């Protein structure tokens, strides 16, 4: 880093007319300190990519877990609706049978009433 600062300072001294050499030195030191070394940059990017991959994998596993829970809930709800449909079908059969017996009963009562009226 120091070599870079020295090279920059020498090049800028040769390229420009200087009013204050200390100011140029401070500028070059600040610039050199704020520059990121390529190897450090590559290492940081590699670490960041690795962290992103881990995060993506974790999220994928989380979504798979959530999807499994939703699928289980759907299966449970489907079973409940099927059970309710079966109950309603049973009730419907009972009501149909009750109405059939009521109709037969009323028919018999009407028939008996007509026979009594006819026989009198």
mmCIF file of C-alpha atoms in Angstrom:
data_model
loop_
_atom_site.group_PDB
_atom_site.id
_atom_site.type_symbol
_atom_site.label_atom_id
_atom_site.label_comp_id
_atom_site.label_asym_id
_atom_site.label_seq_id
_atom_site.Cartn_x
_atom_site.Cartn_y
_atom_site.Cartn_z
ATOM 1 C CA UNK A 1 0.000 0.000 0.000
ATOM 2 C CA UNK A 2 2.893 2.317 0.815
ATOM 3 C CA UNK A 3 4.503 1.594 -2.538
ATOM 4 C CA UNK A 4 1.287 2.555 -4.311
ATOM 5 C CA UNK A 5 1.133 5.813 -2.345
ATOM 6 C CA UNK A 6 4.728 6.653 -3.222
ATOM 7 C CA UNK A 7 4.183 5.882 -6.915
ATOM 8 C CA UNK A 8 1.037 8.014 -7.051
ATOM 9 C CA UNK A 9 2.754 10.885 -5.283
ATOM 10 C CA UNK A 10 5.719 10.805 -7.672
ATOM 11 C CA UNK A 11 3.475 10.661 -10.736
ATOM 12 C CA UNK A 12 1.266 13.515 -9.551
ATOM 13 C CA UNK A 13 4.304 15.643 -8.671
ATOM 14 C CA UNK A 14 5.598 15.172 -12.193
ATOM 15 C CA UNK A 15 2.246 15.803 -13.851
ATOM 16 C CA UNK A 16 1.091 18.918 -11.968
ATOM 17 C CA UNK A 17 2.538 22.121 -10.638
ATOM 18 C CA UNK A 18 2.400 21.868 -6.851
ATOM 19 C CA UNK A 19 1.525 24.620 -4.425
ATOM 20 C CA UNK A 20 1.618 22.413 -1.316
ATOM 21 C CA UNK A 21 3.553 19.136 -1.231
ATOM 22 C CA UNK A 22 2.088 18.161 2.167
ATOM 23 C CA UNK A 23 -1.430 18.490 0.755
ATOM 24 C CA UNK A 24 -0.499 16.218 -2.138
ATOM 25 C CA UNK A 25 0.991 13.700 0.298
ATOM 26 C CA UNK A 26 -2.191 13.719 2.451
ATOM 27 C CA UNK A 27 -4.321 13.302 -0.675
ATOM 28 C CA UNK A 28 -2.280 10.347 -1.909
ATOM 29 C CA UNK A 29 -2.261 8.714 1.539
ATOM 30 C CA UNK A 30 -6.060 9.099 1.826
ATOM 31 C CA UNK A 31 -6.529 7.764 -1.682
ATOM 32 C CA UNK A 32 -4.241 4.792 -1.089
ATOM 33 C CA UNK A 33 -5.887 3.970 2.253
ATOM 34 C CA UNK A 34 -9.331 3.991 0.687
ATOM 35 C CA UNK A 35 -8.349 1.839 -2.273
ATOM 36 C CA UNK A 36 -9.208 -1.784 -1.878
ATOM 37 C CA UNK A 37 -6.573 -4.325 -2.714
ATOM 38 C CA UNK A 38 -7.656 -6.706 -5.491
ATOM 39 C CA UNK A 39 -6.940 -9.834 -3.467
ATOM 40 C CA UNK A 40 -8.909 -8.497 -0.485
ATOM 41 C CA UNK A 41 -11.736 -7.546 -2.844
ATOM 42 C CA UNK A 42 -11.740 -10.999 -4.452
ATOM 43 C CA UNK A 43 -11.712 -12.644 -1.035
ATOM 44 C CA UNK A 44 -14.628 -10.503 0.152
ATOM 45 C CA UNK A 45 -16.612 -11.256 -2.996
ATOM 46 C CA UNK A 46 -15.935 -14.985 -2.606
ATOM 47 C CA UNK A 47 -17.082 -14.869 1.025
ATOM 48 C CA UNK A 48 -20.154 -12.885 0.038
ATOM 49 C CA UNK A 49 -21.054 -15.379 -2.696
ATOM 50 C CA UNK A 50 -20.580 -18.233 -0.245
ATOM 51 C CA UNK A 51 -22.832 -16.493 2.297
ATOM 52 C CA UNK A 52 -25.454 -15.873 -0.381
ATOM 53 C CA UNK A 53 -25.380 -19.537 -1.397
ATOM 54 C CA UNK A 54 -25.825 -20.611 2.228
ATOM 55 C CA UNK A 55 -28.661 -18.119 2.666
ATOM 56 C CA UNK A 56 -30.352 -19.287 -0.549
ATOM 57 C CA UNK A 57 -30.097 -22.914 0.532
ATOM 58 C CA UNK A 58 -31.497 -22.083 3.962
ATOM 59 C CA UNK A 59 -34.394 -20.200 2.386
ATOM 60 C CA UNK A 60 -35.049 -23.104 -0.003
ATOM 61 C CA UNK A 61 -35.199 -25.542 2.920
ATOM 62 C CA UNK A 62 -37.498 -23.174 4.799
ATOM 63 C CA UNK A 63 -39.835 -22.880 1.834
ATOM 64 C CA UNK A 64 -39.876 -26.647 1.393
ATOM 65 C CA UNK A 65 -40.833 -26.994 5.070
ATOM 66 C CA UNK A 66 -43.601 -24.414 4.685
ATOM 67 C CA UNK A 67 -44.833 -26.096 1.498
ATOM 68 C CA UNK A 68 -44.968 -29.426 3.319
ATOM 69 C CA UNK A 69 -47.047 -27.861 6.104
ATOM 70 C CA UNK A 70 -49.457 -26.358 3.565
ATOM 71 C CA UNK A 71 -49.765 -29.684 1.776
ATOM 72 C CA UNK A 72 -50.537 -31.362 5.105
ATOM 73 C CA UNK A 73 -53.131 -28.683 5.846
ATOM 74 C CA UNK A 74 -54.718 -29.174 2.419
ATOM 75 C CA UNK A 75 -54.900 -32.930 2.963
ATOM 76 C CA UNK A 76 -56.443 -32.385 6.408
ATOM 77 C CA UNK A 77 -58.993 -29.892 5.053
ATOM 78 C CA UNK A 78 -59.857 -32.181 2.127
ATOM 79 C CA UNK A 79 -60.480 -35.025 4.575
ATOM 80 C CA UNK A 80 -62.661 -32.809 6.754
ATOM 81 C CA UNK A 81 -64.702 -31.639 3.758
ATOM 82 C CA UNK A 82 -65.061 -35.224 2.585
ATOM 83 C CA UNK A 83 -66.275 -36.249 6.047
ATOM 84 C CA UNK A 84 -68.768 -33.362 6.052
ATOM 85 C CA UNK A 85 -69.986 -34.346 2.585
ATOM 86 C CA UNK A 86 -70.500 -37.901 3.802
ATOM 87 C CA UNK A 87 -72.473 -36.634 6.806
ATOM 88 C CA UNK A 88 -74.674 -34.476 4.587
ATOM 89 C CA UNK A 89 -75.222 -37.386 2.215
ATOM 90 C CA UNK A 90 -76.271 -39.562 5.160
ATOM 91 C CA UNK A 91 -78.652 -36.855 6.389
ATOM 92 C CA UNK A 92 -80.029 -36.452 2.873
ATOM 93 C CA UNK A 93 -80.684 -40.211 2.663
ATOM 94 C CA UNK A 94 -82.469 -40.137 6.026
ATOM 95 C CA UNK A 95 -84.643 -37.194 4.996
ATOM 96 C CA UNK A 96 -85.480 -38.840 1.675
ATOM 97 C CA UNK A 97 -86.413 -42.051 3.456
ATOM 98 C CA UNK A 98 -88.476 -40.112 6.020
ATOM 99 C CA UNK A 99 -90.341 -38.213 3.289
ATOM 100 C CA UNK A 100 -90.949 -41.473 1.399
ATOM 101 C CA UNK A 101 -92.416 -43.121 4.505
ATOM 102 C CA UNK A 102 -94.457 -39.987 5.250
ATOM 103 C CA UNK A 103 -95.855 -39.998 1.702
ATOM 104 C CA UNK A 104 -96.655 -43.700 1.925
ATOM 105 C CA UNK A 105 -98.227 -43.110 5.357
ATOM 106 C CA UNK A 106 -100.344 -40.198 4.133
ATOM 107 C CA UNK A 107 -101.302 -42.207 1.094
ATOM 108 C CA UNK A 108 -102.442 -45.103 3.313
ATOM 109 C CA UNK A 109 -104.354 -42.697 5.593
ATOM 110 C CA UNK A 110 -106.053 -41.099 2.581
ATOM 111 C CA UNK A 111 -106.828 -44.526 1.144
ATOM 112 C CA UNK A 112 -108.302 -45.709 4.466
ATOM 113 C CA UNK A 113 -110.324 -42.492 4.742
ATOM 114 C CA UNK A 114 -111.682 -42.962 1.211
ATOM 115 C CA UNK A 115 -112.518 -46.619 1.939
ATOM 116 C CA UNK A 116 -114.388 -45.672 5.161
ATOM 117 C CA UNK A 117 -116.323 -42.960 3.306
ATOM 118 C CA UNK A 118 -117.086 -45.369 0.485
ATOM 119 C CA UNK A 119 -118.157 -48.170 2.826
ATOM 120 C CA UNK A 120 -120.515 -45.965 4.840
#
